[in-house]
Amino acid sequence: MFVQLALLAAQMWLGELTRTRPKKTTFEEFVQNNAPNEARPIPYLAGTEEITPQRIWFGDYKQRAVERDSRWTDYLWAGLSAAILDTITVAYRSYIGEVFLLCYGPDTHIDQIFIRDRIMYNGNGADNAGGGFLLDDPQAWGGDQPPGEGGEYCWIDVTRGNYTDHANAYLQSLLVTAPNKLQSLHGISCLVKRGFSGFTESGYFDAGGVGHQPALKEWKVVGRRQPNNLLTGFHKIGKNANPMEVYYEHTTSQDYGARCPIEEINISSWQAVAVQLAEEELGWSGKIENATSPREVCRNIEEQCDLIVDPSPSLGLTARLIRRDYSFGSLPILSRDVIAKEARVVYLPGTYEDTINKVSVTFGDQNNNFKQRPAVYIDPANQVIQGGRIVPRTNEYVGVADSTLGNMLATRDGRALAVPRGPMQVPVLPSFGRLRYRGEVIRFEWTNPTFSLVMRVQKVRKPSSHVPTYALDLIEDQFATGARTFGEPGATSHGDPGEALNTAPPSASWNSAEFLPDGLTLTALELNGGSVGMFITGGIVFGSYGPGGQYARIYVTEPGGSQTLSPIRLAPDANNKAEFQWPALTVGEYEFCIETYSLRSVTNAVKVCASIIVTEIDLRLLEDGTTRLLEDGTARITE
Amino acid sequence: MVATGEQLNFLYRFETPSGAFTYSDVAENQDYNGETYRYIQIEHTSPTYSEEAEDAEIDITIHENNEVATLFVLGPPPYPIKITIYEFDRESEAATINYKGWVVRPSFDLSSSTVSFHCKTVWLFFERESISDSLSALSRYSVFDPRSGVDMESYRVGITITSLNDQRDVLIVSGITELDDWFAGGMIVAPDGDKRTIIEHKTISGNKTLTLSAAFPRFTLDAGFSADIYPGDDLTYETWANKYQADTNNGENHGGWQYTPNVDPAVRGVI
């Protein structure tokens, strides 16, 4: 038994003493074991965004032996001499210094660091540009005892990336000899991981035993930049940057911007827009890693923010937001009064054919490890109108990195695109046109057909030597489709030529001078076929009426009957007179009342009446056809 | 609809570092804002302000007999020319700015004796590639860039042109005391401000000789003329840290980085 145990212990000792020992890896071998990489453009970052930074230097390489850590089982077979095993090298810890290029500066703060997708640092929103912090996770990959592959422990410096800070002192001591100085990488924010010589135990990144080759790992860094060049104090919108600050950087930056002179910018308008965007919580978080142009970036910001930046000849680059920020009553009126003579006004009412009913905005969600997600808006009303036809559009905004903003923009765009809005081109007089600007809202009023629209100015064409008028390209404002009117019942600018007809004409009078005795005369007339008919002939005189368009209606009360309105309408002749005839079929008193009306049927409701009595009706035909009146004022026809 | 009721006239103001040239399309000289606008045959196309920057580009056509056209006859002037156009009301003598931009390209119609200037607004500045610079051993900007922090005026050396070769791109000059190659990669500035890059700076047969990137026109630079020259820059760290050590803080301002490894084992295929 003891012999067997002794043999086993001896075998164990022999195994430990003859075990293959790990070898050091030289820096040259370390370099050779790595794959080539390409230099990448220096990225731009604003707001909070994740980047995979380019490793622009590594060095200060060092390896240290790792001795075996005895376990309690070792003491079962080796006794107290197991402590000797702690001197056996079983692995090497590897240390290295590194520099990562983050993005254009200045003032890039580090929120999080991931190595091989394992979170190594969380700054919890601390501002650390120009400062440093410790990465302390030595067991990250299993520690330094085999089969572990090490961990991470290092001091990190975050360079500020401005044009005044000096080079990193740690790198300076390693890479150049005085009096020369290391490049301070002006304008670029970097992350410097100190190696072994830069900080106690710093640079530890790998460990391994026999056959293990140390390998650098992929880092991902969540950076945060919130520049404040406009000095509004509204440069931080949550984790995001203010979009106008991003616009400003791409307009003025010496490194990646347009280098536009400051004096060409209407700064106060930019500041006002920045404040409003902050109030709306419309921020910008994004990165640009590939070649582009300042104009392209700025246009993307304009689309994201519904922003217009116009090169006003008098004010400079002026920023305005497309918002529902007006009252209808205060809008300038665009009517025929300001439209150029013989100008062609073209209006194309929009159709649903041209509308969009599904809008997607894709973004990397900063609240979910920057995984790509879509924000979607569907307009069901539009889809039903289009018979179920789905018309999608995907809008790409560089500066969207959270679902709240993504949903806001998808909804905003979806609502605007789901309603047809018609464009219009209108040439206008210089006095009106020179006051107009892109993004302005005006009220368009038209007659024949009568309608009004609230329109937003899309383009302003200024006059030239050959075209003396301004021309405006308009589109119905997305916030004012409810203000559309057609055939508006209220007042319009239309001049009504018959407005005076709304006043009632004066009452007419009976023409007693020509139609005795009281404007009514009994007359016998020969009818077709030789018979004779009795008729009452009435004559009236109209009062003077300026508008001229009047007529009279006759109310008749026949003997034994009640007053009825006859269908007769009497119009005045050139002498303002008129006459009518009424058949006298029975004897008795006939009453006639006249009431005057304008051509718009407006009356003063005063009836002027006269009557006549028919005492006898003899329908025999007189040979001479004469009529005889009775002395009592009545009339009859006799032989 | 009513008639315009206005007869529009325009005033044109070309602004150069050497002064402003002012013209009017009114058939007599006009005074505005302390300047006299000379009558000339001049007209322009309509600028349109829209989301497309190109819409605001215009062409100004003018009779070729004018000072601005003269600037372009012997080559483009080495400085920007700003243009401001006013709408001018002759009755009230009031002016409203119609257009503001930069002359970017002339076009001479020699048969009709006119010249057309193509102009762009401030969007001109935005026409450049960006986010394309990467870090390399060479600086991403030269010593003549404001980012370098180098005061190039302090390096200016006045010279006199002794003679030129037939092609006029090799100059023998006097006034240089620096060693050969000091001005290679630098710049020579003619009296009218026109500039050329100095390709080579050598002493040949005892003569200080400068080889230029291209010849100057005869009236710009000739024998006996004075000129200014500035030392050159090969964009390397060594040049910045030694030749310009005082202005670059011993190379600290250099815009390059010579330590980028050829390998980055962690990131593959990421451009």
Tab-separated table of C-alpha atoms in Angstrom, chain A residues 148-373:
chain	number	residue	atom	x	y	z
A	148	GLY	CA	-7.137	30.600	-18.259
A	149	GLU	CA	-6.248	33.115	-20.923
A	150	GLY	CA	-5.757	36.110	-18.698
A	151	GLY	CA	-7.800	39.209	-18.085
A	152	GLU	CA	-7.531	42.944	-18.341
A	153	TYR	CA	-5.897	45.367	-15.992
A	154	CYS	CA	-4.642	48.722	-17.152
A	155	TRP	CA	-4.732	52.450	-16.708
A	156	ILE	CA	-6.509	54.344	-19.464
A	157	ASP	CA	-5.762	57.930	-20.458
A	158	VAL	CA	-8.363	59.762	-22.532
A	159	THR	CA	-6.824	62.543	-24.590
A	160	ARG	CA	-8.925	65.631	-25.010
A	161	GLY	CA	-8.404	66.003	-28.739
A	162	ASN	CA	-8.132	69.760	-28.881
A	163	TYR	CA	-5.452	71.971	-30.389
A	164	THR	CA	-3.855	73.042	-27.122
A	165	ASP	CA	-3.179	69.934	-25.058
A	166	HIS	CA	0.263	68.416	-25.199
A	167	ALA	CA	1.230	64.879	-26.120
A	168	ASN	CA	0.518	62.041	-23.715
A	169	ALA	CA	3.408	61.906	-21.277
A	170	TYR	CA	3.505	58.115	-21.141
A	171	LEU	CA	3.836	57.810	-24.902
A	172	GLN	CA	6.237	60.718	-25.012
A	173	SER	CA	8.610	58.896	-22.674
A	174	LEU	CA	8.532	55.782	-24.837
A	175	LEU	CA	8.549	56.981	-28.405
A	176	VAL	CA	10.746	60.058	-28.793
A	177	THR	CA	13.884	61.511	-27.428
A	178	ALA	CA	14.154	65.084	-26.203
A	179	PRO	CA	14.160	67.725	-27.438
A	180	ASN	CA	11.805	66.222	-29.994
A	181	LYS	CA	8.256	65.791	-28.893
A	182	LEU	CA	5.644	63.290	-29.799
A	183	GLN	CA	2.715	64.386	-31.902
A	184	SER	CA	-0.128	65.424	-29.670
A	185	LEU	CA	-2.590	64.393	-32.402
A	186	HIS	CA	-4.315	67.726	-32.456
A	187	GLY	CA	-7.990	67.534	-33.140
A	188	ILE	CA	-8.220	63.808	-32.485
A	189	SER	CA	-9.426	62.113	-29.335
A	190	CYS	CA	-7.504	58.995	-28.399
A	191	LEU	CA	-7.578	56.377	-25.759
A	192	VAL	CA	-4.148	55.475	-24.371
A	193	LYS	CA	-3.829	52.206	-22.549
A	194	ARG	CA	-0.639	52.359	-20.553
A	195	GLY	CA	1.725	49.410	-20.658
A	196	PHE	CA	3.787	47.958	-17.875
A	197	SER	CA	6.140	50.908	-17.626
A	198	GLY	CA	3.335	53.403	-17.392
A	199	PHE	CA	1.488	52.262	-14.310
A	200	THR	CA	1.776	49.496	-11.767
A	201	GLU	CA	0.802	46.194	-13.380
A	202	SER	CA	-0.844	48.130	-16.183
A	203	GLY	CA	-1.144	46.641	-19.634
A	204	TYR	CA	-2.091	43.134	-18.593
A	205	PHE	CA	-4.242	41.735	-21.337
A	206	ASP	CA	-3.412	38.084	-21.875
A	207	ALA	CA	-1.998	34.977	-20.249
A	208	GLY	CA	-1.416	31.443	-21.362
A	209	GLY	CA	0.547	28.280	-20.901
A	210	VAL	CA	2.223	25.941	-23.300
A	211	GLY	CA	1.589	26.749	-26.935
A	212	HIS	CA	-0.400	29.863	-26.172
A	213	GLN	CA	0.264	32.896	-28.299
A	214	PRO	CA	-0.861	36.202	-26.829
A	215	ALA	CA	-3.348	37.986	-29.018
A	216	LEU	CA	-4.760	41.456	-28.902
A	217	LYS	CA	-8.490	41.714	-28.711
A	218	GLU	CA	-11.136	43.816	-30.357
A	219	TRP	CA	-12.213	46.811	-28.365
A	220	LYS	CA	-15.471	48.626	-28.684
A	221	VAL	CA	-15.877	51.987	-27.090
A	222	VAL	CA	-19.016	53.951	-26.395
A	223	GLY	CA	-17.972	57.559	-26.723
A	224	ARG	CA	-19.888	60.687	-25.917
A	225	ARG	CA	-19.362	64.113	-27.451
A	226	GLN	CA	-21.630	67.063	-26.797
A	227	PRO	CA	-19.889	70.122	-28.256
A	228	ASN	CA	-20.954	73.584	-27.158
A	229	ASN	CA	-19.585	75.901	-29.815
A	230	LEU	CA	-22.823	77.885	-30.109
A	231	LEU	CA	-22.657	78.634	-26.389
A	232	THR	CA	-26.359	78.189	-25.805
A	233	GLY	CA	-26.090	75.946	-22.774
A	234	PHE	CA	-28.469	73.592	-24.595
A	235	HIS	CA	-25.766	71.419	-26.114
A	236	LYS	CA	-26.736	68.340	-24.114
A	237	ILE	CA	-30.025	66.677	-24.958
A	238	GLY	CA	-29.970	63.653	-22.712
A	239	LYS	CA	-27.162	61.466	-23.998
A	240	ASN	CA	-27.347	63.201	-27.334
A	241	ALA	CA	-25.717	66.239	-28.838
A	242	ASN	CA	-27.631	69.212	-30.129
A	243	PRO	CA	-28.074	68.782	-33.911
A	244	MET	CA	-27.214	72.439	-34.531
A	245	GLU	CA	-23.880	71.881	-32.836
A	246	VAL	CA	-23.231	69.009	-35.236
A	247	TYR	CA	-24.278	71.264	-38.107
A	248	TYR	CA	-21.953	73.963	-36.856
A	249	GLU	CA	-18.989	71.593	-36.630
A	250	HIS	CA	-19.487	70.355	-40.176
A	251	THR	CA	-19.798	73.943	-41.331
A	252	THR	CA	-16.715	75.368	-39.665
A	253	SER	CA	-14.311	72.585	-38.723
A	254	GLN	CA	-10.803	72.905	-40.080
A	255	ASP	CA	-10.438	69.129	-40.024
A	256	TYR	CA	-13.608	67.757	-41.581
A	257	GLY	CA	-15.971	70.680	-42.027
A	258	ALA	CA	-16.628	73.150	-44.791
A	259	ARG	CA	-14.305	75.760	-43.280
A	260	CYS	CA	-17.052	78.254	-43.844
A	261	PRO	CA	-16.099	81.681	-42.456
A	262	ILE	CA	-17.950	82.462	-39.244
A	263	GLU	CA	-19.051	85.820	-40.613
A	264	GLU	CA	-21.103	84.016	-43.250
A	265	ILE	CA	-23.273	82.427	-40.561
A	266	ASN	CA	-26.320	83.992	-38.938
A	267	ILE	CA	-25.299	82.717	-35.530
A	268	SER	CA	-28.292	84.064	-33.625
A	269	SER	CA	-30.677	82.078	-35.814
A	270	TRP	CA	-28.623	78.938	-35.241
A	271	GLN	CA	-28.682	79.521	-31.510
A	272	ALA	CA	-32.452	79.990	-31.525
A	273	VAL	CA	-32.919	76.755	-33.434
A	274	ALA	CA	-30.567	74.957	-31.032
A	275	VAL	CA	-32.644	76.079	-28.081
A	276	GLN	CA	-35.870	74.958	-29.707
A	277	LEU	CA	-34.452	71.567	-30.639
A	278	ALA	CA	-33.369	71.080	-27.046
A	279	GLU	CA	-36.851	71.941	-25.857
A	280	GLU	CA	-38.248	69.390	-28.282
A	281	GLU	CA	-35.666	66.842	-27.067
A	282	LEU	CA	-34.639	66.278	-30.651
A	283	GLY	CA	-31.007	65.286	-30.220
A	284	TRP	CA	-28.323	63.795	-32.444
A	285	SER	CA	-26.249	60.717	-31.764
A	286	GLY	CA	-24.310	59.151	-34.550
A	287	LYS	CA	-21.017	58.456	-36.196
A	288	ILE	CA	-19.604	58.970	-39.647
A	289	GLU	CA	-16.858	56.565	-40.596
A	290	ASN	CA	-16.689	56.838	-44.350
A	291	ALA	CA	-15.874	59.615	-46.753
A	292	THR	CA	-18.680	62.075	-47.254
A	293	SER	CA	-19.039	65.830	-47.674
A	294	PRO	CA	-20.119	68.550	-45.274
A	295	ARG	CA	-23.121	69.310	-47.461
A	296	GLU	CA	-24.268	65.714	-47.333
A	297	VAL	CA	-24.000	65.597	-43.565
A	298	CYS	CA	-25.750	68.927	-43.170
A	299	ARG	CA	-28.586	67.884	-45.456
A	300	ASN	CA	-29.114	64.771	-43.407
A	301	ILE	CA	-29.361	66.913	-40.284
A	302	GLU	CA	-31.820	69.212	-42.056
A	303	GLU	CA	-34.010	66.251	-42.941
A	304	GLN	CA	-33.825	64.818	-39.462
A	305	CYS	CA	-34.762	68.076	-37.787
A	306	ASP	CA	-37.137	69.446	-40.432
A	307	LEU	CA	-34.707	72.294	-40.716
A	308	ILE	CA	-34.040	74.824	-43.436
A	309	VAL	CA	-30.682	76.528	-43.705
A	310	ASP	CA	-30.674	79.135	-46.407
A	311	PRO	CA	-27.839	81.328	-47.693
A	312	SER	CA	-29.675	84.607	-47.252
A	313	PRO	CA	-27.798	87.325	-49.158
A	314	SER	CA	-28.474	89.824	-46.404
A	315	LEU	CA	-28.394	87.690	-43.244
A	316	GLY	CA	-25.932	84.920	-44.083
A	317	LEU	CA	-26.577	81.220	-43.522
A	318	THR	CA	-29.838	81.370	-41.641
A	319	ALA	CA	-31.509	78.452	-39.897
A	320	ARG	CA	-35.252	78.019	-39.464
A	321	LEU	CA	-37.376	75.113	-38.335
A	322	ILE	CA	-40.472	73.795	-40.092
A	323	ARG	CA	-42.915	73.887	-37.256
A	324	ARG	CA	-46.522	74.676	-36.404
A	325	ASP	CA	-45.459	78.002	-34.951
A	326	TYR	CA	-47.835	80.473	-36.587
A	327	SER	CA	-51.347	81.783	-36.270
A	328	PHE	CA	-53.503	81.917	-39.358
A	329	GLY	CA	-54.474	85.514	-38.822
A	330	SER	CA	-50.902	86.756	-38.915
A	331	LEU	CA	-49.907	85.072	-42.159
A	332	PRO	CA	-49.037	87.172	-45.204
A	333	ILE	CA	-51.777	86.958	-47.832
A	334	LEU	CA	-50.884	85.820	-51.309
A	335	SER	CA	-53.744	86.910	-53.535
A	336	ARG	CA	-54.239	88.325	-57.000
A	337	ASP	CA	-53.156	91.691	-55.664
A	338	VAL	CA	-49.521	90.579	-55.448
A	339	ILE	CA	-49.358	88.145	-58.320
A	340	ALA	CA	-47.532	89.382	-61.372
A	341	LYS	CA	-49.556	90.426	-64.396
A	342	GLU	CA	-50.291	87.711	-66.927
A	343	ALA	CA	-48.495	85.262	-64.709
A	344	ARG	CA	-49.345	81.614	-64.934
A	345	VAL	CA	-50.304	80.230	-61.568
A	346	VAL	CA	-50.052	76.469	-61.499
A	347	TYR	CA	-51.634	74.472	-58.722
A	348	LEU	CA	-51.490	70.699	-58.650
A	349	PRO	CA	-53.738	69.386	-55.931
A	350	GLY	CA	-52.055	66.333	-54.496
A	351	THR	CA	-53.494	62.879	-54.864
A	352	TYR	CA	-53.308	59.843	-52.664
A	353	GLU	CA	-51.360	58.171	-55.451
A	354	ASP	CA	-48.413	60.282	-54.374
A	355	THR	CA	-48.616	59.561	-50.672
A	356	ILE	CA	-46.717	57.201	-48.389
A	357	ASN	CA	-48.434	55.126	-45.758
A	358	LYS	CA	-45.600	53.267	-44.101
A	359	VAL	CA	-42.416	54.946	-42.880
A	360	SER	CA	-39.464	53.192	-41.294
A	361	VAL	CA	-36.535	54.833	-39.528
A	362	THR	CA	-33.683	52.483	-38.719
A	363	PHE	CA	-31.252	53.235	-35.946
A	364	GLY	CA	-28.671	51.638	-33.681
A	365	ASP	CA	-30.281	51.600	-30.274
A	366	GLN	CA	-27.925	53.056	-27.696
A	367	ASN	CA	-30.089	51.474	-24.998
A	368	ASN	CA	-29.654	47.996	-26.448
A	369	ASN	CA	-25.967	47.686	-27.276
A	370	PHE	CA	-26.451	49.702	-30.455
A	371	LYS	CA	-28.280	46.868	-32.173
A	372	GLN	CA	-30.101	47.916	-35.313
A	373	ARG	CA	-33.814	48.451	-34.831
